């Protein structure tokens, strides 16, 4: 267990380097199971979810070498396991991403249920329906899914929702399947596109990347390669918001604005955040007259749910009423209860909708994070708050943000992290 203590208000100044994308790294690491040999990945974020995924690969018989500078080499020659480690799987919902590659490689996978999640109900039926249509059988016993396929056969699949990990799982199952697969209503998030580029570099034949209809011609084998993972647009968005909220001046480096979600960049403009983009960086300048906005989260290219909570901090500073409609998750407005303790004027209408009226001054308090993005949000809230804030359950933030305390310190924040006595991890991760 860890807690983070912040003395605010801060004004962030300087530059910060963004790491590789968590949500691209997780499927790409899993996709190395589709080949035999050594794959070298660079721009791999050093975060807890990635460490867990790498441990799972090792437990399955792979070899992992972690070099300095975010480079990881994975040798999948000797993979022989079919059942990923139960404890590791339950720590991370993204372990569902092992299903497609292990099924394609071994014809069978037993996956302990990745479990529930604090941010709401996240069905897996899109994954299993699609794999069944490709010839797999899926059964569940003792909280473990057993998925088998003598042979995966390409087919036409229309997803019942544009699920990110379901799209990724089907892509990974289809690249080595017999025949061709069409995925309609495919997710188009930047990390889904990065997985496709990675697989194509290995020899896969995926067309339609970045559209909602993917066409995949199965190939006989994929070859190990070297690949650089895209940078994390959610981490970048978090620092952009932190800089703007503190009326700071920050250069966000190692991010390609061209590849970022443009609804998010558009909302920043509407909120009157002062920024300019270059090929590999975004510069935030003083942003003092913030405007209220209306946010509706939805699959890309719409506003990303993972940046909904951080954006709400800007709403507490803006002059007027902001409206948030979190259309995707039922549990992703709970952080507002913590912001209210700090002085935010927020009304939660129901599980999906809230109104925030600003401007308000936030005050330091003892607050608790329930999920990764809520954790980052509370950090930004504490940065703008008057006085001392203590954020509990802060270890959740390690799942997605490399060195957040060190990075914010280098930008001038007064932030420290304290480890509390070892206890069980705080619930299932998302
Ligand atoms: N949903 C809809 N409509 C859709 C698609 C999804 O309502 O068209 C709902 C789902 O029912 C579910 C939620 O949105 O409640 C998320 O669904 P999805 O299956 O897309 O989520 P996921 O694939 O399990 C990935 C990310 C999440 C991110 C979501 C949405 C990874 C490993 N995880 O999850 O990341 O929030 O997509 O973009 O890629 C995070 O990084 O903090 C995180 C939770």
CSV table of C-alpha atoms and ligand atoms in Angstrom, one decimal:
chain,number,residue,atom,x,y,z
A,1,UNK,CA,0.0,0.0,0.0
A,2,UNK,CA,1.2,3.5,-0.8
A,3,UNK,CA,0.1,7.0,-0.2
A,4,UNK,CA,1.0,10.2,-2.0
A,5,UNK,CA,1.2,13.5,-0.1
A,6,UNK,CA,1.0,16.7,-2.1
A,7,UNK,CA,1.3,20.3,-0.8
A,8,UNK,CA,-0.5,22.7,-3.1
A,9,UNK,CA,-1.1,24.8,-5.0
A,10,UNK,CA,1.6,24.1,-7.5
A,11,UNK,CA,2.5,25.8,-10.8
A,12,UNK,CA,4.1,23.2,-13.1
A,13,UNK,CA,7.1,24.4,-15.1
A,14,UNK,CA,9.6,22.5,-17.3
A,15,UNK,CA,9.5,19.5,-19.5
A,16,UNK,CA,8.3,16.0,-19.1
A,17,UNK,CA,8.9,12.9,-21.2
A,18,UNK,CA,6.0,10.6,-22.0
A,19,UNK,CA,6.5,6.9,-22.0
A,20,UNK,CA,5.3,4.2,-24.3
A,21,UNK,CA,1.6,3.5,-24.4
A,22,UNK,CA,0.3,1.0,-21.7
A,23,UNK,CA,-2.6,0.0,-23.8
A,24,UNK,CA,-0.4,-0.6,-26.9
A,25,UNK,CA,2.4,-2.4,-24.9
A,26,UNK,CA,0.0,-5.0,-23.3
A,27,UNK,CA,-1.5,-6.4,-26.5
A,28,UNK,CA,1.9,-6.2,-28.3
A,29,UNK,CA,3.7,-8.1,-25.6
A,30,UNK,CA,0.9,-10.7,-25.7
A,31,UNK,CA,1.2,-10.8,-29.5
A,32,UNK,CA,4.9,-11.9,-29.3
A,33,UNK,CA,3.3,-15.3,-28.4
A,34,UNK,CA,2.3,-15.5,-32.1
A,35,UNK,CA,5.9,-16.0,-33.2
A,36,UNK,CA,8.9,-18.2,-32.1
A,37,UNK,CA,12.1,-16.3,-31.4
A,38,UNK,CA,13.3,-13.0,-30.0
A,39,UNK,CA,11.2,-9.9,-30.4
A,40,UNK,CA,12.8,-6.6,-29.2
A,41,UNK,CA,10.4,-3.8,-28.1
A,42,UNK,CA,11.4,-0.3,-27.4
A,43,UNK,CA,9.5,2.6,-25.7
A,44,UNK,CA,8.0,0.0,-23.3
A,45,UNK,CA,6.7,1.7,-20.2
A,46,UNK,CA,8.1,0.6,-16.8
A,47,UNK,CA,4.7,0.2,-15.1
A,48,UNK,CA,3.1,-2.5,-13.0
A,49,UNK,CA,0.7,-3.8,-15.7
A,50,UNK,CA,3.6,-4.3,-18.1
A,51,UNK,CA,5.7,-6.1,-15.4
A,52,UNK,CA,2.7,-8.4,-14.8
A,53,UNK,CA,2.3,-9.2,-18.4
A,54,UNK,CA,6.0,-10.0,-18.8
A,55,UNK,CA,5.9,-12.2,-15.7
A,56,UNK,CA,2.9,-14.1,-17.2
A,57,UNK,CA,5.0,-14.7,-20.4
A,58,UNK,CA,7.9,-16.0,-18.3
A,59,UNK,CA,5.6,-18.3,-16.4
A,60,UNK,CA,4.4,-19.7,-19.7
A,61,UNK,CA,8.0,-20.6,-20.6
A,62,UNK,CA,9.2,-17.4,-22.3
A,63,UNK,CA,12.4,-15.5,-21.5
A,64,UNK,CA,12.3,-11.8,-20.9
A,65,UNK,CA,15.3,-9.5,-20.8
A,66,UNK,CA,14.7,-6.0,-19.6
A,67,UNK,CA,17.4,-3.6,-20.6
A,68,UNK,CA,17.8,0.1,-19.7
A,69,UNK,CA,15.9,2.8,-21.6
A,70,UNK,CA,12.6,1.0,-21.8
A,71,UNK,CA,13.8,-1.8,-24.1
A,72,UNK,CA,12.5,-5.4,-23.6
A,73,UNK,CA,13.5,-8.5,-25.5
A,74,UNK,CA,11.1,-11.4,-25.3
A,75,UNK,CA,12.1,-14.9,-26.5
A,76,UNK,CA,9.0,-17.0,-27.1
A,77,UNK,CA,10.8,-20.1,-28.6
A,78,UNK,CA,10.1,-22.3,-25.6
A,79,UNK,CA,6.6,-21.2,-24.6
A,80,UNK,CA,4.8,-24.4,-23.5
A,81,UNK,CA,2.2,-23.3,-21.0
A,82,UNK,CA,-1.5,-23.0,-21.8
A,83,UNK,CA,-2.7,-21.7,-18.5
A,84,UNK,CA,-1.5,-18.2,-17.5
A,85,UNK,CA,-0.7,-17.8,-13.8
A,86,UNK,CA,-4.0,-17.3,-11.9
A,87,UNK,CA,-2.7,-14.7,-9.4
A,88,UNK,CA,-1.1,-12.6,-12.1
A,89,UNK,CA,-4.1,-12.9,-14.4
A,90,UNK,CA,-6.4,-11.7,-11.6
A,91,UNK,CA,-4.3,-8.6,-11.0
A,92,UNK,CA,-4.9,-7.3,-14.5
A,93,UNK,CA,-8.0,-7.4,-16.6
A,94,UNK,CA,-5.9,-6.9,-19.7
A,95,UNK,CA,-4.7,-10.6,-19.3
A,96,UNK,CA,-7.8,-11.4,-21.5
A,97,UNK,CA,-5.5,-10.3,-24.3
A,98,UNK,CA,-3.6,-13.6,-23.9
A,99,UNK,CA,-6.5,-15.6,-25.3
A,100,UNK,CA,-6.2,-14.8,-29.0
A,101,UNK,CA,-2.4,-15.5,-29.2
A,102,UNK,CA,-2.4,-18.6,-27.0
A,103,UNK,CA,-5.4,-20.1,-28.9
A,104,UNK,CA,-3.7,-19.4,-32.2
A,105,UNK,CA,-0.4,-20.9,-31.0
A,106,UNK,CA,-1.6,-23.9,-29.0
A,107,UNK,CA,-5.2,-24.5,-30.0
A,108,UNK,CA,-6.2,-24.3,-26.3
A,109,UNK,CA,-6.0,-21.8,-23.4
A,110,UNK,CA,-7.3,-21.9,-19.9
A,111,UNK,CA,-7.7,-18.4,-18.6
A,112,UNK,CA,-8.6,-17.8,-14.9
A,113,UNK,CA,-11.4,-15.1,-15.0
A,114,UNK,CA,-9.7,-11.7,-15.0
A,115,UNK,CA,-12.4,-10.7,-12.6
A,116,UNK,CA,-14.5,-7.6,-11.9
A,117,UNK,CA,-13.5,-4.1,-11.9
A,118,UNK,CA,-14.2,-0.9,-9.9
A,119,UNK,CA,-15.1,1.1,-13.0
A,120,UNK,CA,-18.1,-1.0,-14.0
A,121,UNK,CA,-19.4,-4.0,-15.8
A,122,UNK,CA,-17.1,-4.9,-18.7
A,123,UNK,CA,-18.5,-7.8,-20.6
A,124,UNK,CA,-16.3,-10.4,-22.3
A,125,UNK,CA,-19.0,-11.7,-24.6
A,126,UNK,CA,-17.7,-9.7,-27.6
A,127,UNK,CA,-14.5,-11.7,-27.3
A,128,UNK,CA,-16.0,-15.1,-26.9
A,129,UNK,CA,-18.8,-14.8,-29.5
A,130,UNK,CA,-16.2,-13.8,-32.1
A,131,UNK,CA,-13.8,-16.6,-31.2
A,132,UNK,CA,-16.7,-19.1,-31.3
A,133,UNK,CA,-17.6,-17.8,-34.8
A,134,UNK,CA,-14.0,-18.6,-35.8
A,135,UNK,CA,-14.4,-22.2,-34.7
A,136,UNK,CA,-13.5,-22.1,-31.0
A,137,UNK,CA,-15.5,-23.6,-28.1
A,138,UNK,CA,-15.7,-21.7,-24.9
A,139,UNK,CA,-16.7,-23.1,-21.5
A,140,UNK,CA,-16.4,-21.9,-18.0
A,141,UNK,CA,-15.7,-24.0,-14.9
A,142,UNK,CA,-14.4,-23.1,-11.5
A,143,UNK,CA,-13.9,-19.4,-12.4
A,144,UNK,CA,-11.7,-20.4,-15.4
A,145,UNK,CA,-12.5,-20.0,-19.1
A,146,UNK,CA,-11.5,-22.9,-21.3
A,147,UNK,CA,-11.2,-22.0,-24.9
A,148,UNK,CA,-10.3,-24.6,-27.5
A,149,UNK,CA,-10.0,-24.7,-31.3
A,150,UNK,CA,-8.6,-27.4,-33.5
A,151,UNK,CA,-8.3,-24.8,-36.2
A,152,UNK,CA,-9.3,-21.2,-36.3
A,153,UNK,CA,-11.1,-20.3,-39.5
A,154,UNK,CA,-11.5,-16.8,-40.9
A,155,UNK,CA,-15.0,-15.4,-41.1
A,156,UNK,CA,-17.0,-12.2,-41.0
A,157,UNK,CA,-17.5,-10.8,-37.5
A,158,UNK,CA,-19.6,-7.8,-36.5
A,159,UNK,CA,-18.8,-6.8,-32.9
A,160,UNK,CA,-21.7,-6.0,-30.7
A,161,UNK,CA,-19.8,-3.0,-29.4
A,162,UNK,CA,-16.5,-1.4,-30.4
A,163,UNK,CA,-14.5,-3.0,-27.7
A,164,UNK,CA,-10.8,-2.3,-27.7
A,165,UNK,CA,-9.5,-5.6,-26.3
A,166,UNK,CA,-12.1,-7.7,-28.2
A,167,UNK,CA,-10.9,-6.1,-31.4
A,168,UNK,CA,-7.3,-6.8,-30.5
A,169,UNK,CA,-8.0,-10.4,-29.4
A,170,UNK,CA,-9.8,-11.2,-32.7
A,171,UNK,CA,-7.0,-9.6,-34.7
A,172,UNK,CA,-4.5,-11.7,-32.9
A,173,UNK,CA,-6.6,-14.9,-33.5
A,174,UNK,CA,-7.1,-14.0,-37.1
A,175,UNK,CA,-3.6,-13.3,-38.3
A,176,UNK,CA,-2.7,-17.0,-38.3
A,177,UNK,CA,-6.2,-18.4,-39.0
A,178,UNK,CA,-7.1,-20.3,-42.2
A,179,UNK,CA,-8.6,-17.9,-44.7
A,180,UNK,CA,-9.7,-14.3,-44.2
A,181,UNK,CA,-11.5,-12.5,-41.4
A,182,UNK,CA,-13.4,-9.3,-41.6
A,183,UNK,CA,-14.1,-7.4,-38.4
A,184,UNK,CA,-16.9,-4.9,-38.6
A,185,UNK,CA,-17.4,-2.2,-35.9
A,186,UNK,CA,-13.7,-2.6,-35.0
A,187,UNK,CA,-12.2,-0.3,-32.4
A,188,UNK,CA,-9.9,2.3,-33.9
A,189,UNK,CA,-8.0,3.6,-30.8
A,190,UNK,CA,-4.4,4.5,-31.5
A,191,UNK,CA,-3.2,1.5,-29.5
A,192,UNK,CA,-5.4,-0.9,-31.7
A,193,UNK,CA,-3.7,0.7,-34.8
A,194,UNK,CA,-0.3,0.2,-33.2
A,195,UNK,CA,-0.9,-3.5,-32.6
A,196,UNK,CA,-1.9,-3.8,-36.3
A,197,UNK,CA,1.3,-2.1,-37.5
A,198,UNK,CA,3.3,-4.4,-35.2
A,199,UNK,CA,1.7,-7.5,-36.6
A,200,UNK,CA,2.0,-6.4,-40.2
A,201,UNK,CA,5.7,-5.8,-39.6
A,202,UNK,CA,5.9,-9.4,-38.4
A,203,UNK,CA,4.3,-10.5,-41.7
A,204,UNK,CA,0.6,-10.3,-41.0
A,205,UNK,CA,-1.8,-9.0,-43.7
A,206,UNK,CA,-4.1,-6.5,-42.0
A,207,UNK,CA,-5.9,-3.9,-44.1
A,208,UNK,CA,-8.2,-1.1,-43.1
A,209,UNK,CA,-6.1,0.0,-40.1
A,210,UNK,CA,-7.6,3.0,-38.4
A,211,UNK,CA,-11.1,2.3,-39.8
A,212,UNK,CA,-14.0,0.4,-38.3
A,213,UNK,CA,-13.7,-2.4,-40.8
A,214,UNK,CA,-10.6,-4.5,-40.7
A,215,UNK,CA,-9.7,-7.2,-43.3
A,216,UNK,CA,-7.2,-9.8,-42.2
A,217,UNK,CA,-5.8,-12.5,-44.5
A,218,UNK,CA,-4.4,-15.4,-42.5
A,219,UNK,CA,-0.7,-16.2,-43.0
A,220,UNK,CA,1.3,-19.3,-42.2
A,221,UNK,CA,3.8,-17.7,-39.7
A,222,UNK,CA,4.9,-14.5,-38.2
A,223,UNK,CA,8.5,-13.5,-37.7
A,224,UNK,CA,10.2,-11.9,-34.6
A,225,UNK,CA,11.1,-8.2,-35.2
A,226,UNK,CA,12.3,-5.1,-33.5
A,227,UNK,CA,9.5,-2.6,-32.8
A,228,UNK,CA,9.0,0.8,-31.2
A,229,UNK,CA,5.7,1.2,-29.3
A,230,UNK,CA,3.8,4.4,-29.8
A,231,UNK,CA,3.8,6.9,-26.9
A,232,UNK,CA,1.0,7.0,-24.4
A,233,UNK,CA,-1.7,9.6,-25.3
A,234,UNK,CA,-3.4,9.1,-22.0
A,235,UNK,CA,-0.3,9.8,-20.0
A,236,UNK,CA,0.3,12.8,-22.3
A,237,UNK,CA,-3.3,14.0,-21.8
A,238,UNK,CA,-2.9,13.7,-18.0
A,239,UNK,CA,0.2,15.9,-18.0
A,240,UNK,CA,-1.4,18.4,-20.4
A,241,UNK,CA,-4.3,18.8,-18.0
A,242,UNK,CA,-2.0,19.0,-15.0
A,243,UNK,CA,-0.1,21.8,-16.7
A,244,UNK,CA,-3.2,23.7,-17.7
A,245,UNK,CA,-4.9,23.3,-14.4
A,246,UNK,CA,-1.9,24.7,-12.5
A,247,UNK,CA,-1.7,27.6,-15.0
A,248,UNK,CA,1.8,26.2,-15.7
A,249,UNK,CA,4.2,26.2,-18.7
A,250,UNK,CA,5.2,22.7,-19.6
A,251,UNK,CA,6.6,21.0,-22.7
A,252,UNK,CA,5.3,17.5,-23.1
A,253,UNK,CA,7.9,15.5,-25.0
A,254,UNK,CA,8.0,12.1,-26.9
A,255,UNK,CA,4.4,12.3,-28.0
A,256,UNK,CA,3.1,12.6,-31.6
A,257,UNK,CA,0.1,14.9,-31.5
A,258,UNK,CA,-0.9,13.6,-35.0
A,259,UNK,CA,-1.5,10.2,-33.5
A,260,UNK,CA,-3.5,11.5,-30.5
A,261,UNK,CA,-7.2,11.5,-30.1
A,262,UNK,CA,-8.3,14.7,-31.8
A,263,UNK,CA,-11.6,15.0,-29.8
A,264,UNK,CA,-9.5,15.4,-26.8
A,265,UNK,CA,-7.3,18.1,-28.4
A,266,UNK,CA,-10.4,19.8,-29.7
A,267,UNK,CA,-11.9,19.9,-26.2
A,268,UNK,CA,-8.7,21.4,-24.8
A,269,UNK,CA,-9.2,24.3,-27.3
A,270,UNK,CA,-12.9,24.7,-26.3
A,271,UNK,CA,-11.8,24.8,-22.7
A,272,UNK,CA,-9.4,27.6,-23.7
A,273,UNK,CA,-6.3,25.7,-22.8
A,274,UNK,CA,-3.3,27.5,-24.4
A,275,UNK,CA,-1.2,25.0,-26.3
A,276,UNK,CA,0.8,24.4,-29.5
A,277,UNK,CA,1.8,21.2,-31.1
A,278,UNK,CA,5.0,20.2,-32.9
A,279,UNK,CA,5.9,16.9,-34.5
A,280,UNK,CA,7.0,15.2,-31.3
A,281,UNK,CA,5.8,17.5,-28.5
A,282,UNK,CA,3.1,19.7,-27.1
A,283,UNK,CA,3.8,22.9,-25.3
A,284,UNK,CA,1.3,24.1,-22.7
A,285,UNK,CA,1.3,27.8,-22.0
A,286,UNK,CA,-0.4,29.7,-19.2
A,287,UNK,CA,-4.1,29.0,-19.4
A,288,UNK,CA,-5.9,31.2,-16.9
A,289,UNK,CA,-9.4,31.8,-18.3
A,290,UNK,CA,-10.8,28.3,-18.7
A,291,UNK,CA,-14.2,27.8,-20.2
A,292,UNK,CA,-16.8,25.1,-19.3
A,293,UNK,CA,-17.2,22.2,-21.7
A,294,UNK,CA,-19.6,19.4,-22.5
A,295,UNK,CA,-17.9,16.0,-22.7
A,296,UNK,CA,-19.4,12.8,-24.0
A,297,UNK,CA,-17.1,9.8,-23.8
A,298,UNK,CA,-17.4,7.1,-26.5
A,299,UNK,CA,-15.1,4.8,-28.5
A,300,UNK,CA,-12.5,6.6,-30.7
A,301,UNK,CA,-12.5,8.9,-32.5
A,302,UNK,CA,-14.8,10.4,-29.8
A,303,UNK,CA,-13.5,11.7,-26.4
A,304,UNK,CA,-11.6,8.9,-24.5
A,305,UNK,CA,-13.1,7.7,-21.3
A,306,UNK,CA,-9.6,7.4,-19.8
A,307,UNK,CA,-9.3,11.2,-19.9
A,308,UNK,CA,-12.8,12.0,-18.7
A,309,UNK,CA,-11.9,12.1,-15.0
A,310,UNK,CA,-8.7,14.2,-15.4
A,311,UNK,CA,-10.6,16.7,-17.6
A,312,UNK,CA,-13.1,17.3,-14.8
A,313,UNK,CA,-10.4,19.1,-12.9
A,314,UNK,CA,-10.4,21.8,-15.6
A,315,UNK,CA,-14.2,22.0,-15.2
A,316,UNK,CA,-13.8,22.9,-11.5
A,317,UNK,CA,-11.7,25.9,-12.6
A,318,UNK,CA,-13.8,27.0,-15.5
A,319,UNK,CA,-16.3,29.8,-15.2
A,320,UNK,CA,-19.8,28.2,-15.6
A,321,UNK,CA,-21.4,24.7,-15.8
A,322,UNK,CA,-19.6,21.8,-17.5
A,323,UNK,CA,-21.6,18.7,-18.4
A,324,UNK,CA,-20.0,15.2,-18.3
A,325,UNK,CA,-21.6,12.2,-19.9
A,326,UNK,CA,-19.6,9.1,-19.3
A,327,UNK,CA,-21.3,6.8,-21.8
A,328,UNK,CA,-19.0,3.8,-21.4
A,329,UNK,CA,-18.5,2.8,-17.8
A,330,UNK,CA,-21.0,2.8,-14.9
A,331,UNK,CA,-18.4,3.4,-12.2
A,332,UNK,CA,-16.2,6.1,-13.7
A,333,UNK,CA,-17.8,9.1,-11.9
A,334,UNK,CA,-17.0,8.0,-8.4
A,335,UNK,CA,-13.9,10.2,-8.2
A,336,UNK,CA,-16.3,13.2,-8.1
A,337,UNK,CA,-17.2,12.1,-4.5
A,338,UNK,CA,-13.6,12.7,-3.6
A,339,UNK,CA,-13.5,16.0,-5.5
A,340,UNK,CA,-16.6,17.2,-3.6
A,341,UNK,CA,-14.8,16.5,-0.3
A,342,UNK,CA,-12.1,18.9,-1.6
A,343,UNK,CA,-14.7,21.6,-2.4
A,344,UNK,CA,-15.8,20.9,-6.0
A,345,UNK,CA,-19.3,21.9,-6.8
A,346,UNK,CA,-20.3,18.6,-8.6
A,347,UNK,CA,-23.7,16.9,-8.9
A,348,UNK,CA,-23.8,13.3,-9.9
A,349,UNK,CA,-27.1,12.9,-11.7
A,350,UNK,CA,-26.8,9.1,-12.2
A,351,UNK,CA,-24.1,6.5,-13.0
A,352,UNK,CA,-23.3,8.2,-16.3
A,353,UNK,CA,-23.9,11.9,-16.0
A,354,UNK,CA,-22.6,14.8,-13.9
A,355,UNK,CA,-22.5,18.6,-13.8
A,356,UNK,CA,-19.6,20.5,-12.4
A,357,UNK,CA,-20.1,24.2,-11.7
A,358,UNK,CA,-17.0,26.4,-11.5
A,359,UNK,CA,-14.9,28.2,-10.6
A,360,UNK,CA,-14.3,26.7,-7.1
A,361,UNK,CA,-11.2,26.6,-5.0
A,362,UNK,CA,-10.2,23.0,-3.9
A,363,UNK,CA,-8.7,22.4,-0.5
A,364,UNK,CA,-6.3,19.6,0.5
A,365,UNK,CA,-8.0,16.6,2.1
A,366,UNK,CA,-7.5,12.9,2.7
A,367,UNK,CA,-8.9,11.2,-0.5
A,368,UNK,CA,-8.9,7.7,-1.9
A,369,UNK,CA,-8.4,6.5,-5.4
A,370,UNK,CA,-10.5,3.6,-6.8
A,371,UNK,CA,-8.9,3.1,-10.2
A,372,UNK,CA,-5.9,4.2,-12.2
A,373,UNK,CA,-7.4,7.2,-14.0
A,374,UNK,CA,-9.2,8.4,-10.9
A,375,UNK,CA,-5.8,8.3,-9.1
A,376,UNK,CA,-4.2,10.5,-11.7
A,377,UNK,CA,-7.2,12.8,-11.4
A,378,UNK,CA,-6.8,13.1,-7.6
A,379,UNK,CA,-3.1,14.0,-8.0
A,380,UNK,CA,-4.0,16.9,-10.3
A,381,UNK,CA,-6.8,18.0,-7.9
A,382,UNK,CA,-4.2,18.0,-5.1
A,383,UNK,CA,-1.8,20.0,-7.2
A,384,UNK,CA,-4.3,22.8,-7.5
A,385,UNK,CA,-5.7,22.5,-4.0
A,386,UNK,CA,-4.8,24.8,-1.1
A,387,UNK,CA,-2.9,22.9,1.6
A,388,UNK,CA,-1.9,19.3,2.1
A,389,UNK,CA,-3.7,16.4,0.4
A,390,UNK,CA,-3.1,12.7,1.1
A,391,UNK,CA,-4.0,10.2,-1.6
A,392,UNK,CA,-4.7,6.7,-0.3
A,393,UNK,CA,-4.4,3.5,-2.4
A,394,UNK,CA,-1.9,5.3,-4.5
A,395,UNK,CA,-0.2,2.1,-5.7
A,396,UNK,CA,-3.0,1.7,-8.2
A,397,UNK,CA,-1.4,4.7,-10.1
A,398,UNK,CA,1.8,2.6,-10.6
A,399,UNK,CA,-0.2,0.4,-13.0
A,400,UNK,CA,-0.2,3.1,-15.7
A,401,UNK,CA,2.1,6.0,-14.9
A,402,UNK,CA,5.9,5.5,-14.8
A,403,UNK,CA,7.6,7.6,-12.2
A,404,UNK,CA,4.7,10.1,-11.7
A,405,UNK,CA,6.1,11.4,-8.4
A,406,UNK,CA,9.6,12.0,-9.8
A,407,UNK,CA,8.2,13.6,-13.0
A,408,UNK,CA,5.9,16.0,-11.1
A,409,UNK,CA,8.8,16.8,-8.6
A,410,UNK,CA,10.9,17.8,-11.6
A,411,UNK,CA,8.1,20.1,-12.7
A,412,UNK,CA,8.2,21.8,-9.3
A,413,UNK,CA,5.4,20.0,-7.4
A,414,UNK,CA,5.7,19.3,-3.7
A,415,UNK,CA,4.9,15.7,-3.8
A,416,UNK,CA,6.1,12.7,-1.8
A,417,UNK,CA,5.2,9.0,-1.8
A,418,UNK,CA,5.1,6.9,1.4
A,419,UNK,CA,5.0,3.1,1.4
A,420,UNK,CA,2.7,1.7,4.0
A,421,UNK,CA,3.1,-1.7,5.5
A,422,UNK,CA,2.7,-4.5,2.9
A,423,UNK,CA,-0.9,-5.6,2.4
A,424,UNK,CA,-3.0,-7.2,-0.2
A,425,UNK,CA,-3.2,-5.3,-3.5
A,426,UNK,CA,-6.2,-3.1,-3.6
A,427,UNK,CA,-8.7,-5.2,-5.5
A,428,UNK,CA,-8.9,-6.4,-9.0
A,429,UNK,CA,-7.3,-4.1,-11.5
A,430,UNK,CA,-8.9,-2.6,-14.6
B,1,LIG,N1,-18.5,0.2,-24.4
B,1,LIG,C1,-19.6,0.8,-24.9
B,1,LIG,N2,-19.8,1.0,-26.2
B,1,LIG,C2,-18.8,0.5,-27.1
B,1,LIG,C3,-17.6,-0.1,-26.6
B,1,LIG,C4,-17.5,-0.2,-25.3
B,1,LIG,O1,-20.5,1.2,-24.1
B,1,LIG,O2,-19.0,0.7,-28.3
B,1,LIG,C5,-18.3,0.0,-23.0
B,1,LIG,C6,-18.2,-1.4,-22.6
B,1,LIG,O3,-19.5,-2.1,-22.4
B,1,LIG,C7,-17.4,-1.3,-21.3
B,1,LIG,C8,-16.5,-0.1,-21.6
B,1,LIG,O4,-17.1,0.6,-22.6
B,1,LIG,O5,-18.2,-1.0,-20.2
B,1,LIG,C9,-15.1,-0.5,-22.0
B,1,LIG,O6,-15.2,-1.4,-23.1
B,1,LIG,P1,-13.9,-2.1,-23.9
B,1,LIG,O7,-14.2,-3.5,-24.1
B,1,LIG,O8,-13.6,-1.3,-25.1
B,1,LIG,O9,-12.8,-1.9,-22.8
B,1,LIG,P2,-11.5,-2.8,-22.7
B,1,LIG,O10,-11.1,-3.3,-24.0
B,1,LIG,O11,-11.7,-3.8,-21.6
B,1,LIG,C10,-9.7,-0.9,-23.0
B,1,LIG,C11,-8.6,-0.3,-22.2
B,1,LIG,C12,-9.3,0.5,-21.1
B,1,LIG,C13,-10.1,1.6,-21.7
B,1,LIG,C14,-11.2,1.0,-22.6
B,1,LIG,C15,-12.0,2.0,-23.4
B,1,LIG,C16,-6.8,-1.8,-22.5
B,1,LIG,C17,-5.9,-2.8,-21.8
B,1,LIG,N3,-7.8,-1.3,-21.7
B,1,LIG,O12,-10.5,-1.7,-22.1
B,1,LIG,O13,-8.2,1.1,-20.4
B,1,LIG,O14,-10.8,2.3,-20.7
B,1,LIG,O15,-10.6,0.1,-23.6
B,1,LIG,O16,-11.2,2.8,-24.2
B,1,LIG,O17,-6.6,-1.4,-23.6
B,1,LIG,C18,-7.2,2.3,-18.6
B,1,LIG,O18,-6.1,2.3,-19.3
B,1,LIG,O19,-7.3,2.9,-17.5
B,1,LIG,C19,-8.3,1.4,-19.0
B,1,LIG,C20,-9.2,1.0,-18.2
